[in-house]
Short mmCIF file of C-alpha atoms (C1' of nucleotides) in Angstrom, two decimals:
data_model
loop_
_atom_site.label_atom_id
_atom_site.label_comp_id
_atom_site.label_asym_id
_atom_site.label_seq_id
_atom_site.Cartn_x
_atom_site.Cartn_y
_atom_site.Cartn_z
CA UNK A 1 30.11 14.33 12.20
CA UNK A 2 28.98 14.80 8.00
CA UNK A 3 25.28 13.83 6.60
CA UNK A 4 27.81 10.20 5.56
CA UNK A 5 28.27 9.18 8.69
CA UNK A 6 24.64 10.48 9.87
CA UNK A 7 24.04 8.69 7.79
CA UNK A 8 24.12 4.73 8.00
CA UNK A 9 24.34 5.40 12.17
CA UNK A 10 21.09 6.06 12.11
CA UNK A 11 20.72 3.38 9.25
CA UNK A 12 18.73 6.48 6.76
CA UNK A 13 19.36 7.37 4.39
CA UNK A 14 21.47 11.26 3.36
CA UNK A 15 18.62 12.48 1.05
CA UNK A 16 16.24 11.55 4.09
CA UNK A 17 17.88 13.65 6.68
CA UNK A 18 17.46 17.03 4.57
CA UNK A 19 14.38 16.43 3.61
CA UNK A 20 13.64 16.30 7.63
CA UNK A 21 15.94 19.12 7.81
CA UNK A 22 14.10 20.53 5.11
CA UNK A 23 10.47 20.15 6.85
CA UNK A 24 11.47 21.99 10.08
CA UNK A 25 12.15 19.05 11.80
CA UNK A 26 15.23 19.24 12.16
CA UNK A 27 17.70 22.20 13.14
CA UNK A 28 19.67 23.71 10.33
CA UNK A 29 23.34 22.15 10.60
CA UNK A 30 25.76 23.83 10.97
CA UNK A 31 28.48 24.16 8.60
CA UNK A 32 32.20 23.31 8.71
CA UNK A 33 34.72 24.99 6.54
CA UNK A 34 33.54 23.41 3.33
CA UNK A 35 30.31 23.61 3.71
CA UNK A 36 29.66 20.71 4.46
CA UNK A 37 26.64 20.14 7.00
CA UNK A 38 28.27 19.25 10.92
CA UNK A 39 25.97 16.93 12.84
CA UNK A 40 27.12 16.43 16.82
CA UNK A 41 26.29 13.37 18.01
CA UNK A 42 22.87 14.09 19.76
CA UNK A 43 21.50 14.10 15.96
CA UNK A 44 21.62 10.84 16.04
CA UNK A 45 19.43 9.69 19.51
CA UNK A 46 16.74 13.18 17.54
CA UNK A 47 16.30 11.18 14.56
CA UNK A 48 16.40 7.16 16.54
CA UNK A 49 13.03 9.70 17.96
CA UNK A 50 11.69 10.66 14.27
CA UNK A 51 11.73 7.09 13.74
CA UNK A 52 10.19 5.71 16.38
CA UNK A 53 7.51 8.09 16.33
CA UNK A 54 6.67 7.54 12.68
CA UNK A 55 6.97 3.10 13.18
CA UNK A 56 4.60 4.17 15.96
CA UNK A 57 1.89 6.15 14.06
CA UNK A 58 2.77 10.04 14.26
CA UNK A 59 2.96 11.59 10.43
CA UNK A 60 5.94 13.97 9.60
CA UNK A 61 4.31 16.66 10.82
CA UNK A 62 2.89 15.25 13.98
CA UNK A 63 6.11 14.62 14.52
CA UNK A 64 7.59 18.08 13.68
CA UNK A 65 4.95 19.79 16.49
CA UNK A 66 6.45 17.05 19.11
CA UNK A 67 9.97 18.51 18.55
CA UNK A 68 9.74 22.03 17.57
CA UNK A 69 13.40 23.79 16.31
CA UNK A 70 13.63 24.94 19.92
CA UNK A 71 13.97 22.90 22.17
CA UNK A 72 13.42 24.77 24.85
CA UNK A 73 9.78 26.73 24.25
CA UNK A 74 7.86 22.32 24.42
CA UNK A 75 4.48 22.95 26.10
CA UNK A 76 4.57 20.54 28.82
CA UNK A 77 0.56 20.58 28.81
CA UNK A 78 -0.17 19.96 25.22
CA UNK A 79 2.92 17.83 24.63
CA UNK A 80 0.97 15.15 27.93
CA UNK A 81 -2.03 15.83 25.53
CA UNK A 82 -0.12 14.56 22.51
CA UNK A 83 1.31 12.06 23.86
CA UNK A 84 -1.97 11.05 26.10
CA UNK A 85 -3.73 11.10 23.02
CA UNK A 86 -1.02 8.39 21.07
CA UNK A 87 -1.24 6.29 23.55
CA UNK A 88 -5.16 5.55 23.44
CA UNK A 89 -5.02 5.38 19.96
CA UNK A 90 -1.98 2.32 20.53
CA UNK A 91 -4.53 0.58 22.37
CA UNK A 92 -7.42 0.94 20.37
CA UNK A 93 -5.29 -0.19 16.83
CA UNK A 94 -3.64 -2.80 20.07
CA UNK A 95 -7.68 -4.28 20.73
CA UNK A 96 -8.84 -4.55 16.54
CA UNK A 97 -5.61 -6.01 15.90
CA UNK A 98 -5.52 -9.01 18.61
CA UNK A 99 -9.42 -9.37 17.26
CA UNK A 100 -8.38 -9.51 13.90
CA UNK A 101 -5.77 -11.60 15.35
CA UNK A 102 -7.53 -14.24 16.91
CA UNK A 103 -10.13 -14.35 13.67
CA UNK A 104 -7.31 -14.76 11.51
CA UNK A 105 -5.97 -18.53 13.55
CA UNK A 106 -10.51 -19.21 13.86
CA UNK A 107 -9.90 -18.59 9.70
CA UNK A 108 -6.72 -20.69 9.73
CA UNK A 109 -8.62 -23.43 11.72
CA UNK A 110 -12.11 -23.53 9.50
CA UNK A 111 -9.84 -23.44 6.30
CA UNK A 112 -7.69 -26.17 7.82
CA UNK A 113 -10.60 -28.79 9.15
CA UNK A 114 -12.47 -28.33 5.96
CA UNK A 115 -14.77 -31.10 5.62
CA UNK A 116 -13.07 -33.50 1.31
CA UNK A 117 -16.15 -33.08 0.58
CA UNK A 118 -17.26 -30.14 0.39
CA UNK A 119 -16.87 -27.72 -2.76
CA UNK A 120 -14.52 -25.62 -4.13
CA UNK A 121 -17.85 -22.37 -3.44
CA UNK A 122 -19.09 -23.64 -0.63
CA UNK A 123 -16.39 -24.07 0.84
CA UNK A 124 -15.06 -20.41 -0.16
CA UNK A 125 -18.09 -18.59 0.47
CA UNK A 126 -18.00 -19.96 4.09
CA UNK A 127 -14.39 -18.29 4.93
CA UNK A 128 -16.05 -15.45 2.92
CA UNK A 129 -19.67 -15.80 5.08
CA UNK A 130 -16.72 -15.93 8.40
CA UNK A 131 -14.47 -13.53 7.92
CA UNK A 132 -17.57 -11.08 7.14
CA UNK A 133 -18.46 -12.22 10.97
CA UNK A 134 -15.67 -12.39 12.64
CA UNK A 135 -13.65 -9.30 11.20
CA UNK A 136 -16.15 -7.16 11.43
CA UNK A 137 -15.77 -4.14 14.29
CA UNK B 1 -28.41 -1.80 -2.65
CA UNK B 2 -26.14 1.77 -4.87
CA UNK B 3 -23.12 2.98 -4.22
CA UNK B 4 -23.94 6.00 -2.84
CA UNK B 5 -25.78 4.97 -0.07
CA UNK B 6 -23.11 1.57 -0.09
CA UNK B 7 -21.18 4.50 0.87
CA UNK B 8 -23.19 5.41 3.24
CA UNK B 9 -23.53 2.17 5.07
CA UNK B 10 -19.87 1.66 5.13
CA UNK B 11 -18.89 5.58 5.89
CA UNK B 12 -16.28 5.27 2.63
CA UNK B 13 -16.34 7.82 0.33
CA UNK B 14 -17.94 6.10 -3.39
CA UNK B 15 -15.28 7.90 -5.04
CA UNK B 16 -12.84 5.42 -2.60
CA UNK B 17 -15.21 2.72 -3.18
CA UNK B 18 -15.20 2.83 -7.13
CA UNK B 19 -11.25 2.61 -6.61
CA UNK B 20 -11.01 0.04 -5.42
CA UNK B 21 -13.11 -2.00 -7.99
CA UNK B 22 -10.36 -0.42 -10.77
CA UNK B 23 -8.21 -1.16 -7.71
CA UNK B 24 -9.32 -4.51 -8.08
CA UNK B 25 -9.62 -5.56 -4.48
CA UNK B 26 -13.28 -5.65 -5.17
CA UNK B 27 -14.63 -7.86 -7.72
CA UNK B 28 -16.59 -5.60 -10.39
CA UNK B 29 -19.65 -4.64 -9.49
CA UNK B 30 -23.47 -5.51 -11.60
CA UNK B 31 -24.96 -3.19 -13.05
CA UNK B 32 -28.82 -1.87 -13.20
CA UNK B 33 -30.16 -1.07 -16.71
CA UNK B 34 -29.31 2.24 -16.07
CA UNK B 35 -25.97 1.24 -16.03
CA UNK B 36 -25.43 1.87 -12.56
CA UNK B 37 -24.20 -0.05 -10.30
CA UNK B 38 -25.80 -2.41 -7.62
CA UNK B 39 -23.88 -4.47 -5.20
CA UNK B 40 -24.93 -6.67 -3.04
CA UNK B 41 -25.72 -6.58 0.89
CA UNK B 42 -22.67 -8.96 1.12
CA UNK B 43 -20.57 -5.68 0.12
CA UNK B 44 -20.50 -3.17 3.05
CA UNK B 45 -19.35 -6.61 4.43
CA UNK B 46 -16.73 -6.84 2.28
CA UNK B 47 -16.28 -2.91 2.45
CA UNK B 48 -15.90 -2.89 5.82
CA UNK B 49 -12.66 -7.04 5.95
CA UNK B 50 -10.51 -4.13 3.06
CA UNK B 51 -11.01 -0.88 5.92
CA UNK B 52 -9.79 -2.99 9.19
CA UNK B 53 -7.08 -4.57 7.21
CA UNK B 54 -5.59 -0.89 6.94
CA UNK B 55 -6.18 -0.19 10.02
CA UNK B 56 -4.17 -3.15 10.60
CA UNK B 57 -1.87 -1.94 8.93
CA UNK B 58 -1.99 -3.29 5.44
CA UNK B 59 -1.92 -2.27 1.91
CA UNK B 60 -4.60 -2.24 -1.07
CA UNK B 61 -2.10 -5.19 -3.11
CA UNK B 62 -1.84 -6.63 0.73
CA UNK B 63 -5.35 -5.91 0.50
CA UNK B 64 -5.98 -7.37 -2.29
CA UNK B 65 -3.47 -10.55 -1.82
CA UNK B 66 -6.25 -11.82 0.91
CA UNK B 67 -8.79 -10.99 -1.03
CA UNK B 68 -8.99 -12.48 -4.88
CA UNK B 69 -10.75 -11.27 -7.50
CA UNK B 70 -12.35 -14.21 -8.37
CA UNK B 71 -13.52 -15.68 -4.69
CA UNK B 72 -13.93 -19.44 -5.93
CA UNK B 73 -10.08 -19.51 -7.04
CA UNK B 74 -8.27 -19.84 -3.82
CA UNK B 75 -5.55 -21.79 -3.37
CA UNK B 76 -5.88 -23.46 -0.07
CA UNK B 77 -2.48 -24.17 0.98
CA UNK B 78 -1.50 -19.82 -0.77
CA UNK B 79 -4.58 -19.11 1.94
CA UNK B 80 -2.89 -20.31 4.94
CA UNK B 81 0.12 -19.54 3.89
CA UNK B 82 -0.37 -15.93 3.56
CA UNK B 83 -3.71 -15.94 6.38
CA UNK B 84 -0.18 -17.60 9.16
CA UNK B 85 2.54 -14.65 7.36
CA UNK B 86 -0.95 -11.80 8.49
CA UNK B 87 -0.49 -13.11 11.58
CA UNK B 88 3.36 -13.31 12.55
CA UNK B 89 2.95 -9.50 10.51
CA UNK B 90 0.81 -8.64 13.22
CA UNK B 91 2.52 -10.04 16.51
CA UNK B 92 5.82 -7.70 14.93
CA UNK B 93 2.93 -5.31 14.67
CA UNK B 94 1.69 -5.92 18.22
CA UNK B 95 5.03 -6.09 19.78
CA UNK B 96 5.81 -2.97 17.91
CA UNK B 97 2.99 -1.24 19.69
CA UNK B 98 3.57 -2.55 22.83
CA UNK B 99 7.34 -1.11 23.33
CA UNK B 100 6.31 2.40 21.55
CA UNK B 101 3.78 2.30 24.55
CA UNK B 102 5.46 1.71 27.64
CA UNK B 103 7.59 4.55 26.11
CA UNK B 104 5.29 6.74 25.37
CA UNK B 105 3.96 6.82 29.27
CA UNK B 106 7.00 6.89 30.74
CA UNK B 107 7.08 10.11 29.34
CA UNK B 108 4.74 10.91 30.58
CA UNK B 109 5.80 9.81 33.71
CA UNK B 110 9.03 12.14 32.89
CA UNK B 111 6.99 15.21 31.86
CA UNK B 112 5.08 15.42 34.80
CA UNK B 113 7.54 14.67 37.32
CA UNK B 114 8.96 17.99 36.19
CA UNK B 115 10.38 19.25 39.48
CA UNK B 116 9.80 22.60 39.20
CA UNK B 117 12.90 24.55 39.51
CA UNK B 118 14.38 22.88 37.41
CA UNK B 119 14.53 26.15 34.24
CA UNK B 120 14.18 24.92 30.80
CA UNK B 121 16.00 23.63 28.58
CA UNK B 122 17.78 21.69 31.28
CA UNK B 123 14.92 19.55 31.62
CA UNK B 124 13.95 19.60 27.08
CA UNK B 125 17.06 17.97 27.46
CA UNK B 126 16.84 15.31 29.49
CA UNK B 127 13.25 14.62 27.93
CA UNK B 128 15.25 14.45 24.35
CA UNK B 129 17.90 12.16 25.87
CA UNK B 130 15.30 9.58 27.72
CA UNK B 131 13.21 9.43 24.28
CA UNK B 132 16.38 8.66 23.56
CA UNK B 133 17.35 5.47 25.62
CA UNK B 134 14.01 4.74 26.30
CA UNK B 135 12.21 4.52 22.88
CA UNK B 136 15.14 3.34 21.48
CA UNK B 137 14.21 -0.33 19.49
"C1'" DG C 1 47.04 15.31 -11.31
"C1'" DC C 2 43.65 11.72 -11.70
"C1'" DT C 3 39.95 9.90 -10.33
"C1'" DA C 4 35.95 7.62 -7.49
"C1'" DA C 5 33.68 8.80 -3.39
"C1'" DG C 6 31.19 11.92 -1.02
"C1'" DC C 7 29.36 17.15 -0.59
"C1'" DT C 8 26.11 20.47 -2.43
"C1'" DT C 9 21.59 22.27 -5.00
"C1'" DA C 10 17.23 22.89 -6.93
"C1'" DA C 11 13.59 20.79 -8.62
"C1'" DA C 12 11.93 16.78 -10.82
"C1'" DG C 13 10.48 12.37 -10.07
"C1'" DT C 14 7.97 8.61 -7.45
"C1'" DA C 15 4.12 5.65 -4.84
"C1'" DA C 16 0.64 4.63 -1.70
"C1'" DA C 17 -4.49 6.09 -1.86
"C1'" DC C 18 -7.37 9.14 -3.21
"C1'" DT C 19 -9.94 12.68 -4.63
"C1'" DT C 20 -11.93 16.39 -7.17
"C1'" DT C 21 -13.05 17.95 -12.11
"C1'" DA C 22 -15.81 18.25 -15.54
"C1'" DA C 23 -19.10 16.94 -19.57
"C1'" DT C 24 -23.02 13.67 -19.46
"C1'" DG C 25 -26.86 10.50 -17.73
"C1'" DT C 26 -31.07 9.05 -14.93
"C1'" DC C 27 -34.56 9.75 -12.33
"C1'" DA C 28 -37.90 11.87 -8.63
"C1'" DA C 29 -40.29 15.58 -7.39
"C1'" DC C 30 -42.77 20.00 -8.13
"C1'" DG D 1 -40.09 20.19 -18.23
"C1'" DT D 2 -37.49 21.64 -15.31
"C1'" DT D 3 -34.57 21.54 -11.39
"C1'" DG D 4 -31.43 19.00 -8.09
"C1'" DA D 5 -29.65 15.26 -6.09
"C1'" DC D 6 -27.52 11.08 -7.56
"C1'" DA D 7 -25.15 7.87 -11.21
"C1'" DT D 8 -21.53 7.55 -14.60
"C1'" DT D 9 -16.41 7.99 -16.44
"C1'" DA D 10 -11.48 10.01 -16.65
"C1'" DA D 11 -8.36 12.19 -16.56
"C1'" DA D 12 -6.09 15.72 -13.86
"C1'" DG D 13 -5.09 17.16 -8.93
"C1'" DT D 14 -3.19 16.30 -4.12
"C1'" DT D 15 -0.66 14.61 0.50
"C1'" DT D 16 2.71 11.98 2.41
"C1'" DA D 17 7.32 10.48 2.58
"C1'" DC D 18 10.92 9.53 0.41
"C1'" DT D 19 14.37 9.29 -4.25
"C1'" DT D 20 16.62 10.52 -7.45
"C1'" DT D 21 18.59 14.20 -10.78
"C1'" DA D 22 21.49 17.33 -12.26
"C1'" DA D 23 25.29 20.04 -12.38
"C1'" DG D 24 28.59 21.18 -9.92
"C1'" DC D 25 31.83 21.10 -5.73
"C1'" DT D 26 35.86 18.82 -2.29
"C1'" DT D 27 38.49 14.98 -0.37
"C1'" DA D 28 41.31 10.90 0.43
"C1'" DG D 29 43.95 7.92 -2.43
"C1'" DC D 30 47.02 6.07 -5.63
#
DNA sequence: GCTAAGCTTAAAGTAAACTTTAATGTCAAC
DNA sequence: GTTGACATTAAAGTTTACTTTAAGCTTAGC
């Protein structure tokens, strides 16, 4: 498959795919007789992994560590340790998000129940104060 | 409080604080007689909000929308709409994180249960294949 | 045979979020 | 009264993750 189709299938730009190759995340694609890159179907899966890992908060360098050029050289323990660190990171972020969400929701409550006679500035101050208290770590 | 102490208290670099001011996230600090920035204690809370919001995946521009320069000019409805959009964003992110976490965990299971007699390449291929399947959106 | 779409490359550009640099000013301590 | 820590500014530099550009092949359709 040529780069355009791979791009279409993964939703990525062809330029991004070439970029990943240049950064060593993708092994150098074989070429057709005309010099065009020729990808095997598995390339879709690899790009999907890259995009998913990115969404999970991995940087391209981290992903590169997870997907070394030579697949057969994966280091069992290092790989597991990395993955476990990521799970821990995700859990930390989840706790954070849950708290922030609760705090934003109580803020919405607070603003919606704003007493009509309370002047704008006081209300704003109250909002700020509540954010300071509730979003605080 | 001067910028150095604010930096120490928030764990941010002074240059970052000046940068936030320049980008309009922080209202322009008042100055001491000597020209040094002078911050009220609340500045710590505001910076904490900024840092928390960032960790939750908000860009500085988004945070700026949440924390306009002139606090007294907050528009009730717009504010609530913004906050509700943020809750929705957080929920989207939560779903994604939950999925990614599950996928990483099943990957760990898979790698840990690697049959001893399975050669490296086959195992790696299995891992890749499973990532394609499991991490897929 | 021509045009348009799609491929190639290297190199430059972009956006976000800062940091670093350089040149200078202030202030507390010795 | 000079050293050293901390402050100021504008401007340039950095990193990440790409995109865009320019200039030039290849290929499919009319």
